[in-house]
XYZ file of C-alpha atoms in Angstrom:
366
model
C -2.051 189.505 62.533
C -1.189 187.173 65.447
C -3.026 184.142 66.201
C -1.615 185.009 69.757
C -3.627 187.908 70.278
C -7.492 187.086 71.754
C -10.127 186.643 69.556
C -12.908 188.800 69.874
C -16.262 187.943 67.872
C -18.834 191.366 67.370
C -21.779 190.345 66.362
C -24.000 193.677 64.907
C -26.184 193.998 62.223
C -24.847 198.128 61.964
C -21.299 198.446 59.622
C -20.593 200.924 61.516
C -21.055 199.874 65.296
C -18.741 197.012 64.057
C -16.223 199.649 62.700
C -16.105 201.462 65.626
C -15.475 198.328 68.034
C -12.906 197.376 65.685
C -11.023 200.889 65.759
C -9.946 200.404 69.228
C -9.816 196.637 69.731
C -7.614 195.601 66.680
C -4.654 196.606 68.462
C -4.425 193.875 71.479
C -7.150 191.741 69.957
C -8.027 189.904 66.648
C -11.529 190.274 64.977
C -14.157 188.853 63.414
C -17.382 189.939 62.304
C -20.814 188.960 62.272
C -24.067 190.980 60.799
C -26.662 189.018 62.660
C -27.490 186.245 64.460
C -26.789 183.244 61.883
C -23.861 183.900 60.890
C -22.444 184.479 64.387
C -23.578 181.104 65.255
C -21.610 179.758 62.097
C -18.413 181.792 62.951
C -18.262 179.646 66.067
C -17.954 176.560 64.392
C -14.340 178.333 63.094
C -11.573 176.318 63.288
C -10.308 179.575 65.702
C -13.219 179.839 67.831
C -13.656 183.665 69.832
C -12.572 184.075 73.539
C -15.400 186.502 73.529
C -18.047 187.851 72.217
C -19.313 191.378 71.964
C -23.100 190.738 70.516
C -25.928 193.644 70.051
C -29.373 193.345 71.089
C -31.920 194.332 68.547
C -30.895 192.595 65.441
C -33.381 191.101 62.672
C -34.818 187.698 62.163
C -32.532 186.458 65.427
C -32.330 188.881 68.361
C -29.336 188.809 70.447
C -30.976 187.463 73.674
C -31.938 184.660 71.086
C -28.085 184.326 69.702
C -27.219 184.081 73.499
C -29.258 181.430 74.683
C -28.059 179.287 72.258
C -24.681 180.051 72.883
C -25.726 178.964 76.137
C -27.112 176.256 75.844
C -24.750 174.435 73.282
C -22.202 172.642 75.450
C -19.017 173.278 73.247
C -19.179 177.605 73.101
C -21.178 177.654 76.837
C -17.834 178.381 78.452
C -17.472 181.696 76.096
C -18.121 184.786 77.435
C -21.137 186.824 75.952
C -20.938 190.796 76.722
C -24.201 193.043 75.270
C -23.882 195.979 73.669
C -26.943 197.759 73.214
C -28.940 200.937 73.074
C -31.440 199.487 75.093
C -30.317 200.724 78.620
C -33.911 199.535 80.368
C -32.976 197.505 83.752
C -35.231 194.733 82.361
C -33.317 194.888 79.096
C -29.723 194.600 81.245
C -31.729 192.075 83.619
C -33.277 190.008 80.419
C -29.692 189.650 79.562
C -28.142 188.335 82.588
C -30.764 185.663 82.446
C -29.737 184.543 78.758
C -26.376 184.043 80.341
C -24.433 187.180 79.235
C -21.088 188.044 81.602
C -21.572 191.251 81.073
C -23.947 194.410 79.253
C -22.773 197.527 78.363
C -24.611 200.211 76.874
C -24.183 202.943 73.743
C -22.941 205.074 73.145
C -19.826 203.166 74.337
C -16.889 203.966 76.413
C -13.365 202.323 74.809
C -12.000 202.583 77.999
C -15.347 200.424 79.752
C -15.153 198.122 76.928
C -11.622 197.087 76.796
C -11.640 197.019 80.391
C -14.939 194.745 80.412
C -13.409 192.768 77.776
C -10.055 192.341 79.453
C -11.804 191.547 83.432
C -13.524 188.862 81.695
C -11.417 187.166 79.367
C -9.038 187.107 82.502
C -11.976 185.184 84.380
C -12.665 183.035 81.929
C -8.727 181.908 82.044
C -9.392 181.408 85.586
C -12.281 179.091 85.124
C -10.297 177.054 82.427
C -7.769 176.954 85.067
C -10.130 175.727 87.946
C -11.402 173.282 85.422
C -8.214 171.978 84.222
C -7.076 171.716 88.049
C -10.158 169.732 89.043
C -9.592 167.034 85.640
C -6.422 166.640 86.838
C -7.133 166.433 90.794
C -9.824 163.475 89.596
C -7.160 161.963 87.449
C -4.811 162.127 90.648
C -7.591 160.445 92.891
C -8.213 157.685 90.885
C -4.709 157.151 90.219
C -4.183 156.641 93.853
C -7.310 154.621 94.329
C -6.556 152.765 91.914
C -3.275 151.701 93.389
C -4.994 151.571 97.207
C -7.368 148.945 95.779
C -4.195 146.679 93.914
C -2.521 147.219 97.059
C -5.304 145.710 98.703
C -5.972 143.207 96.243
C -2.917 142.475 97.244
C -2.656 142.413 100.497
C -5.781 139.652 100.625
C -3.939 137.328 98.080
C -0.821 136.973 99.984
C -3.084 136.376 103.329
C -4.881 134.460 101.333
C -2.163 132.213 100.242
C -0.935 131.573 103.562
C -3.444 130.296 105.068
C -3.927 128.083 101.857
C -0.405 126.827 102.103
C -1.261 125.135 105.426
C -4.509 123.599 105.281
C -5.927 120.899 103.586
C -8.513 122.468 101.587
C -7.486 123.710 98.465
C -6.898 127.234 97.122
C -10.678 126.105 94.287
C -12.476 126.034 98.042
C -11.673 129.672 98.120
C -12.106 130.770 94.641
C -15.714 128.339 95.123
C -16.871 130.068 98.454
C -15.837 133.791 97.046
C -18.114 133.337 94.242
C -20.876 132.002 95.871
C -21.355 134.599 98.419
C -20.958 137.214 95.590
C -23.894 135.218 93.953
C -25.880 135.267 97.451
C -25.189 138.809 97.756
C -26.568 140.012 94.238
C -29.528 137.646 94.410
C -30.153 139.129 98.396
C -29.138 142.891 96.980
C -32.621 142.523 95.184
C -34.492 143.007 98.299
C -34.923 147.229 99.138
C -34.225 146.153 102.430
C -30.382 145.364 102.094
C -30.075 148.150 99.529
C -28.176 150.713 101.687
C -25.878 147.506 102.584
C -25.292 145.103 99.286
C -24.037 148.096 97.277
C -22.081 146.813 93.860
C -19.208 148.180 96.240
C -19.664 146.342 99.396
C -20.641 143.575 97.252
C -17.149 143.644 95.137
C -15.115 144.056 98.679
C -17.383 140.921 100.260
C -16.379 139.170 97.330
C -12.432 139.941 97.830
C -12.544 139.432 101.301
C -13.992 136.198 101.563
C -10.524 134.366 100.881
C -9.689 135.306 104.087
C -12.060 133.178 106.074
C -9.666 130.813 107.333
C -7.012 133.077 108.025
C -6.989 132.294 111.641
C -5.787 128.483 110.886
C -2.318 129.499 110.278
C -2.449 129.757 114.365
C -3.360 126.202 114.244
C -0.614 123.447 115.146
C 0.085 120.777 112.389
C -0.550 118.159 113.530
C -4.334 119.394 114.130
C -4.569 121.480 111.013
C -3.066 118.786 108.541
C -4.322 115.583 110.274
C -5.211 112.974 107.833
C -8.378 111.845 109.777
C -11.008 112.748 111.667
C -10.553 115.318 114.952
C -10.979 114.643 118.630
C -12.965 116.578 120.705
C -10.112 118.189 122.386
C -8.419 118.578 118.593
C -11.639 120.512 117.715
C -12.167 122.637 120.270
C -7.979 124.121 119.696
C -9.325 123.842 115.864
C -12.209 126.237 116.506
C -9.751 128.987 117.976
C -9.081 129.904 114.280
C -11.837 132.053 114.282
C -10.696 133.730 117.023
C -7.235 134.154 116.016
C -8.454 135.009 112.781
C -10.904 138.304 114.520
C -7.614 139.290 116.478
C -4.602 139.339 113.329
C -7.350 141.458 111.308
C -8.283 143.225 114.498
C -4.613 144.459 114.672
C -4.151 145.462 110.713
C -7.120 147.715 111.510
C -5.830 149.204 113.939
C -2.108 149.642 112.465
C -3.844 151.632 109.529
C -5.340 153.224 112.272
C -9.238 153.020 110.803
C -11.574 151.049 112.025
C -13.734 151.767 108.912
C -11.674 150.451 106.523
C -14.320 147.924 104.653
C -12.015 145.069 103.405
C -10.366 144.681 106.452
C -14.141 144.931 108.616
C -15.557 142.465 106.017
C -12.662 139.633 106.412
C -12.754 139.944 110.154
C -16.764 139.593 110.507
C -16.468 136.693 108.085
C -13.455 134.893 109.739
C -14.691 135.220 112.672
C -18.178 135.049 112.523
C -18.830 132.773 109.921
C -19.095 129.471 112.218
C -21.706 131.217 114.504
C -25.127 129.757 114.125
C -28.667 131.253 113.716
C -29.851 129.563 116.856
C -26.528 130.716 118.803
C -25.127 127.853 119.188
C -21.950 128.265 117.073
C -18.461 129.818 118.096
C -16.559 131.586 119.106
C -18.978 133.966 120.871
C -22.341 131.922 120.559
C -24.092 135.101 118.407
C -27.550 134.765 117.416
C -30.184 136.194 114.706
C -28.449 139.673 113.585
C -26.286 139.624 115.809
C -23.810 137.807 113.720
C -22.188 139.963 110.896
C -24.715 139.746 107.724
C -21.027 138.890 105.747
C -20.357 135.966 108.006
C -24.231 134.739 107.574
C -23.212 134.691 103.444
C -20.079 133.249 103.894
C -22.005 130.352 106.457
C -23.822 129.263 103.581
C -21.049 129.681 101.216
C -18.349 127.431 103.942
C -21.315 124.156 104.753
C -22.181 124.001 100.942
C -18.793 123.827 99.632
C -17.910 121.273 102.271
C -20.810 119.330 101.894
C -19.959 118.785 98.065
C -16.301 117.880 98.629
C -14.663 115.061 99.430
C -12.933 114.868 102.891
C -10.851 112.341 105.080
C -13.657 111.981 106.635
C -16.449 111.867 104.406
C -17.208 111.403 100.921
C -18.344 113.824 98.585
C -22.280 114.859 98.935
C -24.268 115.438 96.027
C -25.717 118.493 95.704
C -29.023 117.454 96.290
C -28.306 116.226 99.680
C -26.367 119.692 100.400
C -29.166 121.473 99.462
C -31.286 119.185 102.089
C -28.987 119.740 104.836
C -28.989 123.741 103.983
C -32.834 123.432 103.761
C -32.972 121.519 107.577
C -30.359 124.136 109.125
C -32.340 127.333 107.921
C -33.457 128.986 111.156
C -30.790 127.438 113.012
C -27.502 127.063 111.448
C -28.330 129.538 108.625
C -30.637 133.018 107.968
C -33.510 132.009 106.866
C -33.570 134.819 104.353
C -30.462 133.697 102.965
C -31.442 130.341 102.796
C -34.117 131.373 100.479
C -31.723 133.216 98.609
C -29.938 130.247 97.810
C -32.459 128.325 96.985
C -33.434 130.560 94.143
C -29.856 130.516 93.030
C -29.053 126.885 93.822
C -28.024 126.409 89.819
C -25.312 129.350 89.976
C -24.012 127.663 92.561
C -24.020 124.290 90.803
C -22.506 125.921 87.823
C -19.719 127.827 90.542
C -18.649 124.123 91.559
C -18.511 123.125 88.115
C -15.998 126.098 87.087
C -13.721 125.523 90.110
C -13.707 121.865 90.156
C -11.103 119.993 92.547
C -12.657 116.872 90.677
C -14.075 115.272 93.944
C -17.484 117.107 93.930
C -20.757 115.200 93.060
């Protein structure tokens, strides 16, 4: 007999109901037999499990509403479909049926032409649904394919900008592997509070985390002999300086708008943070003298994140702070440089950030 052919399980504790099934079925189908309830269950544990089932009602020790429902409820045979075939033609019977999860109920004395028409509607269904599922496993595998290479691309994307604003400033590529990790660390510690859950999602937090490289994208607009002078600026050399914020908003402003969505969250991210992250609590940082909330909750982290790192690194200009006396200088700025509730957040983290400075040592911190 071909293993090609459907196989239909009928389940009936009567020889002869199971003879007369098999009469007209053994043609297009193959068969196997069960005389009650337990040893249906066992034949689906075959090694050639049944495409369908054709299962009587009033059976001893297991009824058949009893054999369906834990078809039914067993993940591996739920997708098999379960057709009644019983004298009991009562609409709560048929209805009692439907509710164990049957496809189908039919009632004696049977029709051939009903049954192998029932049988053959909803095998063909059940290839359908196989389909459907087999289509949707393969549309997922598809979508996270292509996010997957969206987010490299964009990984990307933010190392190469990355890199080239590194390659002309002073600061060294550990400043931005130092400030990325600690506003991840500010973020998990502030993600704590219900109040920034809809916000600090492990998403957000992951694309915060890749977009703060690009803080200082803007100083590639800066001229050399600003950017890379070995000394202390003017005030006329800081005030071009400061523009990098600025320029910084506009280049991601325009990559935004190229991909033609505004919403795109790495790109909104890194330009909040590069150009919001010298604005000051009190409103009196640049480039557009925010305030409060006003200024872009990333660029508050990344505030935090920027003073500390250059407070405990060594600069023409200054030495090295420890970071004790950052942690001073963070404490007097909260409610004016800094969010206060950030502040705190830091403080309760100070050590991760100690241990952060540690990992990505220039070998010039205190």
């Amino acid at each position: 007999m071909s293993t090609n052919k459907p196989t239909v399980l009928i389940v009936d504790d009567e020889s002869i109901n199971i003879s007369i099934l098999m009469s007209f079925l053994k043609t297009d189908y193959r068969i196997i037999a069960a005389k009650n309830g337990h040893q249906a269950l066992d034949r689906l544990t075959d090694a050639i499990p049944p495409d369908i089932i054709l299962l009587d009602v009033v059976m001893p020790e297991m009824d058949g509403y009893e054999v369906c429902k834990k078809i039914k409820d067993n993940p591996v045979t739920q997708h098999i479909p379960v057709i009644f075939i019983s004298s009991k033609n009562n609409h709560i019977d048929e209805t009692n049926g439907f509710e164990m999860g049957a496809a189908d109920y039919i009632t004696k004395p049977i029709s051939p032409p009903i049954v192998l028409s029932r049988i053959k509607t909803h095998l063909n269904l059940a290839r359908v649904r196989q389909l459907l599922v087999s289509q949707n496993h393969l549309l997922e595998e598809t979508i996270k394919q292509r996010t997957k290479e969206l987010t490299q691309t964009q990984d990307i994307t933010i190392l190469a900008l990355a890199t080239l604003a590194e390659t002309r400033d002073n600061e060294t590529g550990n400043h931005i592997r130092r400030t990325q990790n600690y506003v991840k660390a500010l973020a998990i510690e502030l993600a704590k509070n219900p109040k920034h859950n809809e916000f600090l999602t492990p998403e957000n937090i992951d694309l915060l985390f890749k977009s703060a490289p690009l803080h200082d994208i803007g100083k590639v607009g800066i001229p050399d002999n600003i950017l890379l002078k070995p000394g202390k600026l003017s005030t006329d050399e800081f005030h071009i300086m400061k523009d990098h914020a600025s320029l910084g908003n506009e280049a991601l402003s325009k990559a935004e708008q190229l991909l033609g969505n505004g919403n795109i969250s790495f790109l909104r991210f890194a330009r909040e943070i590069a150009s919001g992250h010298h604005e000051k609590w009190d409103g009196s940082g640049y480039p557009k003298g925010l305030s409060g909330e006003e200024i872009p909750f990333s660029a508050r982290l990344m505030a935090v994140a920027d003073v500390y790192d250059a407070l405990i690194s060594k600069r023409v200009y200054k030495p090295a702070f420890t970071h004790s006396k950052a942690v001073s200088i963070i404490i007097e700025g909260s409610g004016k440089h800094f969010d206060p509730e950030i502040v705190n957040a830091f403080l309760k983290i100070e050590k991760q950030f100690v241990d952060i400075a540690k990992c990505f040592s220039d070998g010039d911190q205190v």
